[in-house]
Amino acid sequence: MPEVIFAGPAGRLEGRYQAPKQKGAPIAIVLHPHPQFGGTMNNQIVYNLFYTFANRGFAALRFNFRGVGRSQGSFDHGVGELSDAAAALDWVQAVNPEARACWIAGVSFGSWIGMQLLMRRPEIEGFISIAAMANRYDFSFLAPCPSSGLFVHGSEDRVAPAREVMPVIEKVKTQKGVVIEHQIVEGANHFFDGKVDELTQTVETYLDKRLGKRDEAA
C-alpha cells in the first residue's frame, strides 16, 4: 500500500492508496474523524473501511485532512476539509481515468464532509456514513439525497445519540430509486471501541447487498 502525496488547496496532502487490479474499477475515498480530536487516516475504523473497499477491487484512498500528519495547512472548520476531499477525488480520478463509479465513506466529522461532497459530485453512487453527528452538524443540505447509502451508529453513542440522529436522517428527502438505510451496532459507543469488527461486518453485509459478494466482485 503505497504512501502518496498529492496537491490540495492548502498545500500537499498525505494519503495511502491501494491501486485496483482491473482497469475501470470503482473508486472509494475514506474520510477520517475530527482533526482537532485526534482524527487521522490511521483511525481504526478508517483503516478497516479502506481495506473493505480495497479487498473488493476498488481504487481505495484514505488521506489526512489539512494540518494532520504530513498534510500541509491548518484546520478550517469543514470548509477547507471539503475542498481537500474534492482534491482527493480529483487525484484518484486522474490516476484512474477509466473509473465511472465512486463511493464515499466517512467517520464522524468525515461523514459530514463526505455527504457534502456527495451533493457536489454526481459520479458518487454510494456512501457509508459512520457515527454521523447529525445532531451537531447541519445535514439539511441533503435535499434531496442523490445516492443510496448506509448510516451506522452505535447504540451507546453519547456524542451523536442514535435517538437524536435517526429522526434527522429519516427526514432527508430522497430522489426516486434512492434508498437510505440505517443500522445500529448494539453496545457500541461513538468510537466503536471493542465493536469495530461488528461495524466492519455491518458494512460488508451492506456492500454484499449493493455490489454482490466480495469473491464475485473482485
Short mmCIF file of C-alpha atoms in Angstrom, two decimals, residues 8-210:
data_model
loop_
_atom_site.label_atom_id
_atom_site.label_comp_id
_atom_site.label_asym_id
_atom_site.label_seq_id
_atom_site.Cartn_x
_atom_site.Cartn_y
_atom_site.Cartn_z
CA GLY A 8 -4.51 20.06 -2.09
CA PRO A 9 -5.93 23.58 -1.92
CA ALA A 10 -3.75 24.45 1.11
CA GLY A 11 -0.64 22.51 0.12
CA ARG A 12 0.39 18.87 -0.03
CA LEU A 13 -1.93 16.17 1.33
CA GLU A 14 -0.66 12.85 2.67
CA GLY A 15 -2.50 9.63 1.88
CA ARG A 16 -2.42 5.88 1.48
CA TYR A 17 -3.58 4.45 -1.82
CA GLN A 18 -4.41 0.92 -2.96
CA ALA A 19 -4.42 0.59 -6.73
CA PRO A 20 -7.03 -1.69 -8.31
CA LYS A 21 -6.10 -4.82 -10.20
CA GLN A 22 -8.54 -4.12 -13.01
CA LYS A 23 -8.98 -1.06 -15.21
CA GLY A 24 -12.27 0.69 -14.79
CA ALA A 25 -12.59 -0.37 -11.14
CA PRO A 26 -14.70 1.93 -8.97
CA ILE A 27 -13.15 4.47 -6.63
CA ALA A 28 -13.58 4.66 -2.86
CA ILE A 29 -12.43 7.51 -0.62
CA VAL A 30 -12.48 7.23 3.18
CA LEU A 31 -12.58 10.37 5.34
CA HIS A 32 -11.34 10.44 8.93
CA PRO A 33 -12.85 11.86 12.16
CA HIS A 34 -12.38 15.38 13.50
CA PRO A 35 -8.78 16.60 13.15
CA GLN A 36 -8.90 18.53 16.44
CA PHE A 37 -9.94 15.47 18.43
CA GLY A 38 -7.27 13.06 17.27
CA GLY A 39 -8.82 12.04 13.96
CA THR A 40 -6.37 10.78 11.33
CA MET A 41 -6.35 8.45 8.34
CA ASN A 42 -4.94 5.76 10.66
CA ASN A 43 -8.11 5.68 12.77
CA GLN A 44 -9.06 2.03 13.15
CA ILE A 45 -12.48 2.44 11.54
CA VAL A 46 -10.99 4.38 8.63
CA TYR A 47 -8.31 1.71 8.23
CA ASN A 48 -10.90 -1.10 8.17
CA LEU A 49 -13.18 0.72 5.74
CA PHE A 50 -10.21 1.35 3.47
CA TYR A 51 -9.40 -2.34 3.29
CA THR A 52 -13.06 -3.31 3.00
CA PHE A 53 -13.16 -1.40 -0.29
CA ALA A 54 -9.62 -2.34 -1.41
CA ASN A 55 -10.37 -6.05 -0.93
CA ARG A 56 -13.36 -5.66 -3.23
CA GLY A 57 -11.14 -4.38 -6.02
CA PHE A 58 -11.77 -0.66 -5.57
CA ALA A 59 -9.17 2.02 -6.15
CA ALA A 60 -9.10 3.00 -2.47
CA LEU A 61 -7.70 6.16 -0.90
CA ARG A 62 -7.56 7.40 2.67
CA PHE A 63 -5.77 10.63 3.48
CA ASN A 64 -5.10 13.18 6.19
CA PHE A 65 -7.04 16.42 6.06
CA ARG A 66 -5.05 19.66 6.09
CA GLY A 67 -2.91 20.12 9.19
CA VAL A 68 -2.96 16.42 10.12
CA GLY A 69 0.17 14.26 9.91
CA ARG A 70 2.25 15.40 6.97
CA SER A 71 -0.62 17.22 5.28
CA GLN A 72 0.01 20.93 4.97
CA GLY A 73 -2.34 23.71 6.02
CA SER A 74 -4.43 24.13 9.16
CA PHE A 75 -7.90 23.15 10.36
CA ASP A 76 -10.64 25.07 8.52
CA HIS A 77 -13.87 24.07 10.30
CA GLY A 78 -15.05 21.89 7.45
CA VAL A 79 -14.85 24.37 4.58
CA GLY A 80 -11.25 23.61 3.66
CA GLU A 81 -11.66 19.95 4.52
CA LEU A 82 -14.43 19.67 1.92
CA SER A 83 -12.03 21.18 -0.61
CA ASP A 84 -9.42 18.63 0.48
CA ALA A 85 -11.89 15.80 -0.13
CA ALA A 86 -12.72 17.16 -3.59
CA ALA A 87 -9.00 17.37 -4.39
CA ALA A 88 -8.57 13.76 -3.22
CA LEU A 89 -11.35 12.60 -5.55
CA ASP A 90 -9.81 14.59 -8.41
CA TRP A 91 -6.46 12.91 -7.77
CA VAL A 92 -7.85 9.36 -7.74
CA GLN A 93 -9.87 10.07 -10.88
CA ALA A 94 -6.77 11.36 -12.63
CA VAL A 95 -4.92 8.15 -11.71
CA ASN A 96 -7.94 6.03 -12.75
CA PRO A 97 -9.42 7.81 -15.78
CA GLU A 98 -11.47 4.74 -16.78
CA ALA A 99 -13.34 4.67 -13.45
CA ARG A 100 -17.01 5.57 -13.80
CA ALA A 101 -18.31 4.88 -10.30
CA CYS A 102 -17.29 6.24 -6.91
CA TRP A 103 -18.17 5.60 -3.28
CA ILE A 104 -17.52 7.88 -0.33
CA ALA A 105 -17.15 6.72 3.26
CA GLY A 106 -16.70 8.90 6.31
CA VAL A 107 -16.41 8.58 10.07
CA SER A 108 -18.00 11.18 12.40
CA PHE A 109 -16.72 14.58 11.13
CA GLY A 110 -15.60 12.78 7.96
CA SER A 111 -19.18 11.63 7.39
CA TRP A 112 -20.37 15.25 7.34
CA ILE A 113 -17.66 16.17 4.83
CA GLY A 114 -18.38 13.09 2.72
CA MET A 115 -22.10 13.80 2.46
CA GLN A 116 -21.37 17.35 1.32
CA LEU A 117 -19.05 16.00 -1.36
CA LEU A 118 -21.80 13.59 -2.39
CA MET A 119 -24.08 16.53 -3.17
CA ARG A 120 -21.44 18.13 -5.39
CA ARG A 121 -20.21 15.14 -7.36
CA PRO A 122 -22.84 13.22 -9.35
CA GLU A 123 -20.46 10.32 -10.03
CA ILE A 124 -20.68 9.27 -6.36
CA GLU A 125 -23.17 6.41 -6.41
CA GLY A 126 -22.97 5.13 -2.85
CA PHE A 127 -22.00 6.20 0.64
CA ILE A 128 -21.15 4.77 4.04
CA SER A 129 -21.57 7.21 6.94
CA ILE A 130 -20.34 6.03 10.34
CA ALA A 131 -21.36 7.89 13.53
CA ALA A 132 -22.63 10.90 11.60
CA MET A 133 -23.14 13.79 14.01
CA ALA A 134 -26.44 14.98 12.57
CA ASN A 135 -27.26 16.38 16.00
CA ARG A 136 -24.26 18.74 15.84
CA TYR A 137 -23.80 19.39 12.14
CA ASP A 138 -26.50 20.52 9.72
CA PHE A 139 -27.37 17.74 7.27
CA SER A 140 -30.31 19.62 5.71
CA PHE A 141 -28.24 20.13 2.56
CA LEU A 142 -29.27 16.57 1.64
CA ALA A 143 -32.32 17.87 -0.15
CA PRO A 144 -32.77 15.51 -1.79
CA CYS A 145 -30.04 12.93 -1.20
CA PRO A 146 -28.92 11.85 -4.70
CA SER A 147 -27.45 8.42 -3.91
CA SER A 148 -28.31 5.37 -1.86
CA GLY A 149 -26.20 4.55 1.17
CA LEU A 150 -25.88 3.41 4.74
CA PHE A 151 -25.79 5.25 8.07
CA VAL A 152 -24.42 3.29 11.05
CA HIS A 153 -24.48 4.36 14.69
CA GLY A 154 -23.64 2.72 17.99
CA SER A 155 -26.47 2.18 20.44
CA GLU A 156 -24.35 3.69 23.24
CA ASP A 157 -23.09 6.70 21.27
CA ARG A 158 -23.10 9.66 23.67
CA VAL A 159 -21.62 12.10 21.15
CA ALA A 160 -24.25 11.55 18.47
CA PRO A 161 -27.02 9.58 20.21
CA ALA A 162 -29.00 7.45 17.77
CA ARG A 163 -32.29 8.71 19.25
CA GLU A 164 -31.32 12.27 18.25
CA VAL A 165 -29.68 11.44 14.94
CA MET A 166 -32.10 8.97 13.37
CA PRO A 167 -35.07 11.37 13.21
CA VAL A 168 -32.87 13.92 11.44
CA ILE A 169 -31.66 11.37 8.91
CA GLU A 170 -35.16 9.98 8.35
CA LYS A 171 -36.35 13.45 7.34
CA VAL A 172 -33.87 13.51 4.47
CA LYS A 173 -35.75 13.54 1.19
CA THR A 174 -34.60 11.14 -1.47
CA GLN A 175 -34.84 11.03 -5.23
CA LYS A 176 -36.73 8.23 -6.89
CA GLY A 177 -34.86 4.95 -6.53
CA VAL A 178 -32.62 6.21 -3.74
CA VAL A 179 -32.75 4.21 -0.51
CA ILE A 180 -31.11 5.31 2.74
CA GLU A 181 -30.58 2.51 5.24
CA HIS A 182 -29.86 2.74 8.98
CA GLN A 183 -28.11 0.18 11.15
CA ILE A 184 -27.40 0.18 14.88
CA VAL A 185 -24.43 -1.70 16.36
CA GLU A 186 -25.57 -2.74 19.82
CA GLY A 187 -23.28 -1.77 22.68
CA ALA A 188 -21.05 0.45 20.55
CA ASN A 189 -20.00 3.96 21.55
CA HIS A 190 -19.13 6.83 19.19
CA PHE A 191 -15.70 5.32 18.56
CA PHE A 192 -16.96 1.71 18.33
CA ASP A 193 -14.42 0.68 20.97
CA GLY A 194 -14.39 -3.11 21.04
CA LYS A 195 -17.03 -3.18 18.29
CA VAL A 196 -15.04 -2.33 15.16
CA ASP A 197 -15.27 -5.91 13.85
CA GLU A 198 -19.06 -5.84 14.21
CA LEU A 199 -19.16 -2.47 12.47
CA THR A 200 -17.00 -3.79 9.63
CA GLN A 201 -19.28 -6.80 9.21
CA THR A 202 -22.30 -4.50 9.07
CA VAL A 203 -20.67 -2.55 6.25
CA GLU A 204 -19.61 -5.76 4.47
CA THR A 205 -23.18 -7.08 4.58
CA TYR A 206 -24.49 -3.85 3.09
CA LEU A 207 -21.87 -3.87 0.31
CA ASP A 208 -22.68 -7.53 -0.42
CA LYS A 209 -26.27 -6.46 -0.99
CA ARG A 210 -25.36 -3.50 -3.18
#
